[in-house]
């Protein structure tokens, strides 16, 4: 008879139905499954040689949430009050403003905590976030006060999701997000490459991002068409020359802002 002593959590990272993504490496799939199993950003940074932590879906689903009993209890405790008509008073009543700030504070607290803890474990780790591009609206609708995250230094670069098939609209959004970022961190606008755009449309938006001196760009999302057609097209000229910004640890890299 044999015994085994476990001093940590145990779970199968590779098993039937694990759902490995065929376009990611085995290592990347391990990281993803670790997150699915509930490993914190700090734990992943401590146990694995990761270069960064990227916040995606770091937001509320919309104005429809959350109004559960737990949120009511925490909101009342935060403001030392009792809400007479829940959730009416916080949806469109006199407590609406306080509740919107409560939602923002909840999301911001997660970003701040993960950023601080991950950097404590690995000082050179890069923290980033995909955010709704229109900051004033995102603050209320989904609780993303991402301009504050930039100002507080919680992020090393920010990726506003500027998805649109129209070049002129994308350019306006790039100019506006650049003003909100204010040069405090690198700006990497998100391009909806797989949202009905032609490769030439994506190329045009990449050139716009470069013209506005964005540090880079993010293409949503990685598909066979993107890999086989769009990326080779970009490499013919648009991305042939590197940007001025380099991640820490690479030749010519910049220091953390």
XYZ file of C-alpha atoms in Angstrom, residues 58-60 102-112 142-145 149:
19
model
C -12.382 42.294 -17.104
C -15.775 43.935 -16.917
C -19.424 43.539 -16.008
C -19.155 50.769 -6.633
C -19.021 48.638 -9.794
C -15.987 50.547 -11.096
C -14.207 50.159 -7.778
C -14.786 46.388 -7.804
C -13.210 45.934 -11.238
C -10.379 48.345 -10.491
C -9.585 46.513 -7.264
C -9.043 43.270 -9.202
C -6.760 44.947 -11.752
C -4.764 46.714 -9.031
C -19.339 47.695 -17.891
C -17.417 49.273 -15.008
C -14.137 49.643 -16.927
C -12.423 52.775 -15.652
C -5.807 52.064 -14.574
